[in-house]
């Protein structure tokens, strides 16, 4: 999505959302919605096959124990709101006060049948109050069941009242026992919440006692009955209920000040690890957004709804409506819960197979033997013991590795270990490096390799005695025996041609064709380089950088510059034979900045003047890279080329390209050619660059098609980066370009690198994704690798794994540092192995899974039609969830969608990937944009893909101005926008400030220094610097968001109902997209249909 283009006109803000054919639905103003066009998925329009459609006579019996009050008069306990945790005017995961959603009426005729519920497995049952009628309970199975329950052998313990049928709701507004709201009828699969799906199980005599006091997030209505019975396995008296890692149960309610309405869990408890056998875990499922409903003494949003605290109105039927978005898993809620539960304690890496906190949580890491999640994240921390089990679950086993990740200042960088001339100690057979998992035997004289079990002798200089536990007495003095990540200084054996490398060099190669000069780019760049060269990366305490620099300018020919310190003026040498590239000078081309400072400054002053009157519009490209590589080869060093390029290289030369942009190929079998390079010349060139350790960073400034798919081949294969500034204008884009350039030049890079991932017996690395080159099946070759780049590795079984010994990964990166030192960086990680599928599903990480699936799909478009790639993703996701449903979830009706706790966000995130510009482009997305995003995502880390596919939407006027913390995010949907508020939306590449049409005049004045909404300039990219608290807060927040991301995000101010708003709405990923992508609600229905088909 190119934010620099003007978008086509947008429909008005209040437009109706897509609705299902034949169903009445309210739109923003409560008016009936229009009929929507069919979506790209199967039967969304109309009832999903297999659901009960016929009314059932009567209601099932209430439980014999006691009687509930009549449903229509059920009232919330005094002072409690009946639904969500947040007030009506709040936009915390619920519609704002100005966009009130319609809900079910308070009571409803028994003839109508809601669908069976959507469920998250399992939840905590409430031990208080009179039991609800089964009709009421069924209505609530609106909740989704999401959680890590495993299939019981006996009938599930829980509230099993009534026969296994879905009945009409006796009270549509009765709050659910879980966190989700009532499930509208005739629409999506309901999600069920309690372990024994209420209303769908044979009656039970007793249920487990609840160990921890817990206020139900929907505790407004009748409570669950108090029950007693035998303890479940793993459950003790009085303590908290046993729960799995990543799942939380709630502490006892806390006292609230008078007048406070609180219906959510009062506070987050610490995470707990499961010691339980497969059985009935009790756990609070803290993740679907709070359901909002009528508040005490407020008018109802629709006729017939009870206003709690006032008299109930007469029952009135309401036409069925779509699934309530608040009743399905909310990414915001999951992120918030994880921050609350896991952000305060350091993550200690000593325990094998621990699932780390989410990437969205700020936490400290203490390395105690496993690599920090900042370096390695896995799709699952508990992997199946056999390949059959892995095939059955279809969960990809992958690790996203970021070997040179930058750490926060409070965490120590990896220690550097110097073993002298003997070099690092390794296994003789598999060549794994010494690590904490190696086992010393025979009094310390030998060690057994943890990867291949080979017994090796310990060299005399490394010998140390063992203590009574068999551990070396110096284990805690040696990083390689006690830490997950560390570095070894490499010996000369690890260097090219058996000699230590020279420090690397940077070569700046500047396009001086007509477009580059006219736009002001050349002058801006030369001015910036004068100061930027003082900030080249340097080692630790070095006073100045060891990196040497060189300069080339080019259009149809190349100009090399001699900037030797002894010269009074720089000398220019022109090479016009671009077909046979050579470097015309050696001495004086690559120089030390401080020695040649005066000559370099003189050159940078002269370049814009020298080419000021150029009329040359044609450029070459491949010969420029060839020249840079030859210069590094002549200097016998590795290095990086910084290329600044403006147009399609059409001049006669190797690598010449033609304009092949053709939108008619979209959605055809030939669409894949748009992502493939035009010619094989660039792959050959890239291979030569990698052999020389020449990394290429490309800055593109196109005004039209430049064939990014072909031009990005060399940066992609050499471990470099591509930056793109479409329609570059100095006044609008200089801040973004200069910020990216400064960061790119200053960041620490490892040059001429080789990475290998070793695994213990039973699994092996089979596939790799990222910006690198591979000449064999095991070594990842990187001409350059920086702290932002990741390599994603997929593993497959080649033997059976052992539950006791687990599985081990070791990533070893050999590289040359900025000072020219050869080093080995080692990361180790131990994972658990399981024989039960439930253990696999309990220890997955959805964010890493999505990172892998996106990269898999984005590589797939090179060889397969986009539709095939999309279908493959949907099928795999359905298989993962169907396997859980079949093997781990407790028995329940087919009408329920049951999602594992750790994967409840898989559908919403996967839908975002499917709707992305690469897989489903809108009309305004260019071919170059798609190719650009495709190569960008290939080396993103988990945090970057998380926010890229599901952007953050932050309301700015809801939190107190004096608060220093970031405002809590809301879900990425138009329903969450209040026209009286201002929102920031960011996805790591784009940053929007959306201004509602009814924003208070004072807010407009404070932020924009104009008196009314109409005077705000749409498309503004800089906020005025004003001396008031709101302006300071918003500008501070924008700065902090930019600091968190690896690329500068240019701000775009979007006014409600302005033409730019369509561009902004493209990032509201829970809604239906203009390019035909399904809304989250629709996609969840579609996934449920797919799962049911697989199960039947």
PDB file of N, CA and C in Angstrom, residues 947-995:
ATOM      1  N   UNK A 947       2.766  -6.292  14.154  1.00  0.00           N
ATOM      2  CA  UNK A 947       2.132  -4.976  13.990  1.00  0.00           C
ATOM      3  C   UNK A 947       1.885  -4.667  12.508  1.00  0.00           C
ATOM      4  N   UNK A 948       2.646  -5.287  11.613  1.00  0.00           N
ATOM      5  CA  UNK A 948       2.448  -5.048  10.179  1.00  0.00           C
ATOM      6  C   UNK A 948       1.114  -5.626   9.720  1.00  0.00           C
ATOM      7  N   UNK A 949       0.796  -6.833  10.175  1.00  0.00           N
ATOM      8  CA  UNK A 949      -0.451  -7.456   9.732  1.00  0.00           C
ATOM      9  C   UNK A 949      -1.654  -7.020  10.576  1.00  0.00           C
ATOM     10  N   UNK A 950      -1.438  -6.704  11.864  1.00  0.00           N
ATOM     11  CA  UNK A 950      -2.546  -6.220  12.696  1.00  0.00           C
ATOM     12  C   UNK A 950      -2.110  -4.889  13.316  1.00  0.00           C
ATOM     13  N   UNK A 951      -2.380  -3.772  12.613  1.00  0.00           N
ATOM     14  CA  UNK A 951      -1.863  -2.470  13.067  1.00  0.00           C
ATOM     15  C   UNK A 951      -2.403  -2.054  14.437  1.00  0.00           C
ATOM     16  N   UNK A 952      -1.646  -1.173  15.088  1.00  0.00           N
ATOM     17  CA  UNK A 952      -2.076  -0.637  16.388  1.00  0.00           C
ATOM     18  C   UNK A 952      -2.899   0.623  16.170  1.00  0.00           C
ATOM     19  N   UNK A 953      -4.040   0.699  16.839  1.00  0.00           N
ATOM     20  CA  UNK A 953      -4.935   1.852  16.739  1.00  0.00           C
ATOM     21  C   UNK A 953      -5.086   2.439  18.142  1.00  0.00           C
ATOM     22  N   UNK A 954      -4.572   3.663  18.341  1.00  0.00           N
ATOM     23  CA  UNK A 954      -4.528   4.254  19.686  1.00  0.00           C
ATOM     24  C   UNK A 954      -5.406   5.493  19.762  1.00  0.00           C
ATOM     25  N   UNK A 955      -6.450   5.491  20.630  1.00  0.00           N
ATOM     26  CA  UNK A 955      -7.257   6.709  20.811  1.00  0.00           C
ATOM     27  C   UNK A 955      -6.464   7.712  21.652  1.00  0.00           C
ATOM     28  N   UNK A 956      -6.454   8.987  21.237  1.00  0.00           N
ATOM     29  CA  UNK A 956      -5.545   9.935  21.886  1.00  0.00           C
ATOM     30  C   UNK A 956      -6.188  10.789  22.967  1.00  0.00           C
ATOM     31  N   UNK A 957      -7.513  10.954  22.939  1.00  0.00           N
ATOM     32  CA  UNK A 957      -8.090  11.886  23.913  1.00  0.00           C
ATOM     33  C   UNK A 957      -8.752  11.152  25.071  1.00  0.00           C
ATOM     34  N   UNK A 958      -8.680   9.815  25.082  1.00  0.00           N
ATOM     35  CA  UNK A 958      -9.352   9.066  26.163  1.00  0.00           C
ATOM     36  C   UNK A 958      -8.511   9.010  27.442  1.00  0.00           C
ATOM     37  N   UNK A 959      -7.167   8.914  27.286  1.00  0.00           N
ATOM     38  CA  UNK A 959      -6.346   8.786  28.493  1.00  0.00           C
ATOM     39  C   UNK A 959      -5.968  10.180  29.000  1.00  0.00           C
ATOM     40  N   UNK A 960      -5.701  10.308  30.315  1.00  0.00           N
ATOM     41  CA  UNK A 960      -5.365  11.629  30.874  1.00  0.00           C
ATOM     42  C   UNK A 960      -4.128  12.217  30.196  1.00  0.00           C
ATOM     43  N   UNK A 961      -4.162  13.535  29.973  1.00  0.00           N
ATOM     44  CA  UNK A 961      -3.055  14.192  29.259  1.00  0.00           C
ATOM     45  C   UNK A 961      -1.737  14.030  30.005  1.00  0.00           C
ATOM     46  N   UNK A 962      -1.819  14.039  31.359  1.00  0.00           N
ATOM     47  CA  UNK A 962      -0.557  13.972  32.116  1.00  0.00           C
ATOM     48  C   UNK A 962       0.046  12.567  32.147  1.00  0.00           C
ATOM     49  N   UNK A 963      -0.737  11.564  31.693  1.00  0.00           N
ATOM     50  CA  UNK A 963      -0.244  10.185  31.731  1.00  0.00           C
ATOM     51  C   UNK A 963       0.914  10.017  30.740  1.00  0.00           C
ATOM     52  N   UNK A 964       2.015   9.435  31.239  1.00  0.00           N
ATOM     53  CA  UNK A 964       3.206   9.272  30.378  1.00  0.00           C
ATOM     54  C   UNK A 964       3.135   7.992  29.558  1.00  0.00           C
ATOM     55  N   UNK A 965       2.222   7.087  29.944  1.00  0.00           N
ATOM     56  CA  UNK A 965       2.193   5.784  29.253  1.00  0.00           C
ATOM     57  C   UNK A 965       1.406   5.876  27.947  1.00  0.00           C
ATOM     58  N   UNK A 966       1.636   4.912  27.079  1.00  0.00           N
ATOM     59  CA  UNK A 966       0.905   4.843  25.816  1.00  0.00           C
ATOM     60  C   UNK A 966      -0.570   4.589  26.103  1.00  0.00           C
ATOM     61  N   UNK A 967      -1.483   5.242  25.378  1.00  0.00           N
ATOM     62  CA  UNK A 967      -2.908   4.944  25.609  1.00  0.00           C
ATOM     63  C   UNK A 967      -3.203   3.498  25.204  1.00  0.00           C
ATOM     64  N   UNK A 968      -4.169   2.852  25.876  1.00  0.00           N
ATOM     65  CA  UNK A 968      -4.484   1.471  25.494  1.00  0.00           C
ATOM     66  C   UNK A 968      -5.068   1.421  24.078  1.00  0.00           C
ATOM     67  N   UNK A 969      -4.640   0.436  23.296  1.00  0.00           N
ATOM     68  CA  UNK A 969      -5.083   0.324  21.900  1.00  0.00           C
ATOM     69  C   UNK A 969      -6.529  -0.151  21.841  1.00  0.00           C
ATOM     70  N   UNK A 970      -7.164   0.066  20.698  1.00  0.00           N
ATOM     71  CA  UNK A 970      -8.491  -0.499  20.446  1.00  0.00           C
ATOM     72  C   UNK A 970      -8.393  -1.363  19.183  1.00  0.00           C
ATOM     73  N   UNK A 971      -9.433  -2.150  18.937  1.00  0.00           N
ATOM     74  CA  UNK A 971      -9.383  -3.082  17.814  1.00  0.00           C
ATOM     75  C   UNK A 971      -9.422  -2.350  16.476  1.00  0.00           C
ATOM     76  N   UNK A 972      -8.757  -2.915  15.473  1.00  0.00           N
ATOM     77  CA  UNK A 972      -8.593  -2.251  14.171  1.00  0.00           C
ATOM     78  C   UNK A 972      -9.860  -2.433  13.334  1.00  0.00           C
ATOM     79  N   UNK A 973     -10.895  -1.671  13.708  1.00  0.00           N
ATOM     80  CA  UNK A 973     -12.166  -1.757  13.000  1.00  0.00           C
ATOM     81  C   UNK A 973     -12.831  -0.390  13.019  1.00  0.00           C
ATOM     82  N   UNK A 974     -13.568  -0.092  11.963  1.00  0.00           N
ATOM     83  CA  UNK A 974     -14.229   1.215  11.882  1.00  0.00           C
ATOM     84  C   UNK A 974     -15.253   1.392  12.993  1.00  0.00           C
ATOM     85  N   UNK A 975     -15.821   0.282  13.472  1.00  0.00           N
ATOM     86  CA  UNK A 975     -16.802   0.368  14.550  1.00  0.00           C
ATOM     87  C   UNK A 975     -16.201   0.983  15.815  1.00  0.00           C
ATOM     88  N   UNK A 976     -14.865   0.916  15.955  1.00  0.00           N
ATOM     89  CA  UNK A 976     -14.225   1.412  17.179  1.00  0.00           C
ATOM     90  C   UNK A 976     -13.921   2.893  17.097  1.00  0.00           C
ATOM     91  N   UNK A 977     -14.132   3.501  15.934  1.00  0.00           N
ATOM     92  CA  UNK A 977     -13.802   4.919  15.786  1.00  0.00           C
ATOM     93  C   UNK A 977     -14.970   5.770  16.269  1.00  0.00           C
ATOM     94  N   UNK A 978     -14.649   6.724  17.131  1.00  0.00           N
ATOM     95  CA  UNK A 978     -15.674   7.674  17.563  1.00  0.00           C
ATOM     96  C   UNK A 978     -15.373   8.988  16.859  1.00  0.00           C
ATOM     97  N   UNK A 979     -16.394   9.610  16.250  1.00  0.00           N
ATOM     98  CA  UNK A 979     -16.090  10.820  15.484  1.00  0.00           C
ATOM     99  C   UNK A 979     -15.770  12.023  16.371  1.00  0.00           C
ATOM    100  N   UNK A 980     -15.806  11.809  17.693  1.00  0.00           N
ATOM    101  CA  UNK A 980     -15.399  12.887  18.596  1.00  0.00           C
ATOM    102  C   UNK A 980     -13.974  12.690  19.093  1.00  0.00           C
ATOM    103  N   UNK A 981     -13.236  11.776  18.488  1.00  0.00           N
ATOM    104  CA  UNK A 981     -11.905  11.458  18.999  1.00  0.00           C
ATOM    105  C   UNK A 981     -10.856  11.548  17.883  1.00  0.00           C
ATOM    106  N   UNK A 982      -9.598  11.442  18.302  1.00  0.00           N
ATOM    107  CA  UNK A 982      -8.462  11.439  17.372  1.00  0.00           C
ATOM    108  C   UNK A 982      -7.703  10.139  17.614  1.00  0.00           C
ATOM    109  N   UNK A 983      -7.261   9.477  16.552  1.00  0.00           N
ATOM    110  CA  UNK A 983      -6.596   8.175  16.688  1.00  0.00           C
ATOM    111  C   UNK A 983      -5.271   8.173  15.941  1.00  0.00           C
ATOM    112  N   UNK A 984      -4.291   7.471  16.511  1.00  0.00           N
ATOM    113  CA  UNK A 984      -3.038   7.193  15.798  1.00  0.00           C
ATOM    114  C   UNK A 984      -3.089   5.740  15.350  1.00  0.00           C
ATOM    115  N   UNK A 985      -2.735   5.468  14.102  1.00  0.00           N
ATOM    116  CA  UNK A 985      -2.648   4.083  13.642  1.00  0.00           C
ATOM    117  C   UNK A 985      -1.247   3.863  13.076  1.00  0.00           C
ATOM    118  N   UNK A 986      -0.583   2.785  13.528  1.00  0.00           N
ATOM    119  CA  UNK A 986       0.757   2.500  13.000  1.00  0.00           C
ATOM    120  C   UNK A 986       0.905   1.020  12.699  1.00  0.00           C
ATOM    121  N   UNK A 987       1.689   0.714  11.634  1.00  0.00           N
ATOM    122  CA  UNK A 987       1.936  -0.700  11.323  1.00  0.00           C
ATOM    123  C   UNK A 987       3.417  -0.973  11.078  1.00  0.00           C
ATOM    124  N   UNK A 988       4.292  -0.087  11.569  1.00  0.00           N
ATOM    125  CA  UNK A 988       5.731  -0.281  11.386  1.00  0.00           C
ATOM    126  C   UNK A 988       6.270   0.381  10.139  1.00  0.00           C
ATOM    127  N   UNK A 989       5.375   0.678   9.163  1.00  0.00           N
ATOM    128  CA  UNK A 989       5.807   1.372   7.937  1.00  0.00           C
ATOM    129  C   UNK A 989       5.036   2.673   7.744  1.00  0.00           C
ATOM    130  N   UNK A 990       3.769   2.682   8.194  1.00  0.00           N
ATOM    131  CA  UNK A 990       2.900   3.846   7.991  1.00  0.00           C
ATOM    132  C   UNK A 990       2.400   4.351   9.331  1.00  0.00           C
ATOM    133  N   UNK A 991       2.119   5.650   9.370  1.00  0.00           N
ATOM    134  CA  UNK A 991       1.616   6.254  10.605  1.00  0.00           C
ATOM    135  C   UNK A 991       0.526   7.262  10.216  1.00  0.00           C
ATOM    136  N   UNK A 992      -0.689   7.036  10.694  1.00  0.00           N
ATOM    137  CA  UNK A 992      -1.803   7.924  10.368  1.00  0.00           C
ATOM    138  C   UNK A 992      -2.329   8.593  11.634  1.00  0.00           C
ATOM    139  N   UNK A 993      -2.733   9.847  11.501  1.00  0.00           N
ATOM    140  CA  UNK A 993      -3.456  10.522  12.580  1.00  0.00           C
ATOM    141  C   UNK A 993      -4.855  10.793  12.022  1.00  0.00           C
ATOM    142  N   UNK A 994      -5.845  10.042  12.521  1.00  0.00           N
ATOM    143  CA  UNK A 994      -7.223  10.177  12.023  1.00  0.00           C
ATOM    144  C   UNK A 994      -7.978  11.133  12.939  1.00  0.00           C
ATOM    145  N   UNK A 995      -8.605  12.148  12.340  1.00  0.00           N
ATOM    146  CA  UNK A 995      -9.317  13.169  13.123  1.00  0.00           C
ATOM    147  C   UNK A 995     -10.811  13.054  12.847  1.00  0.00           C
TER     148      UNK A 995
END
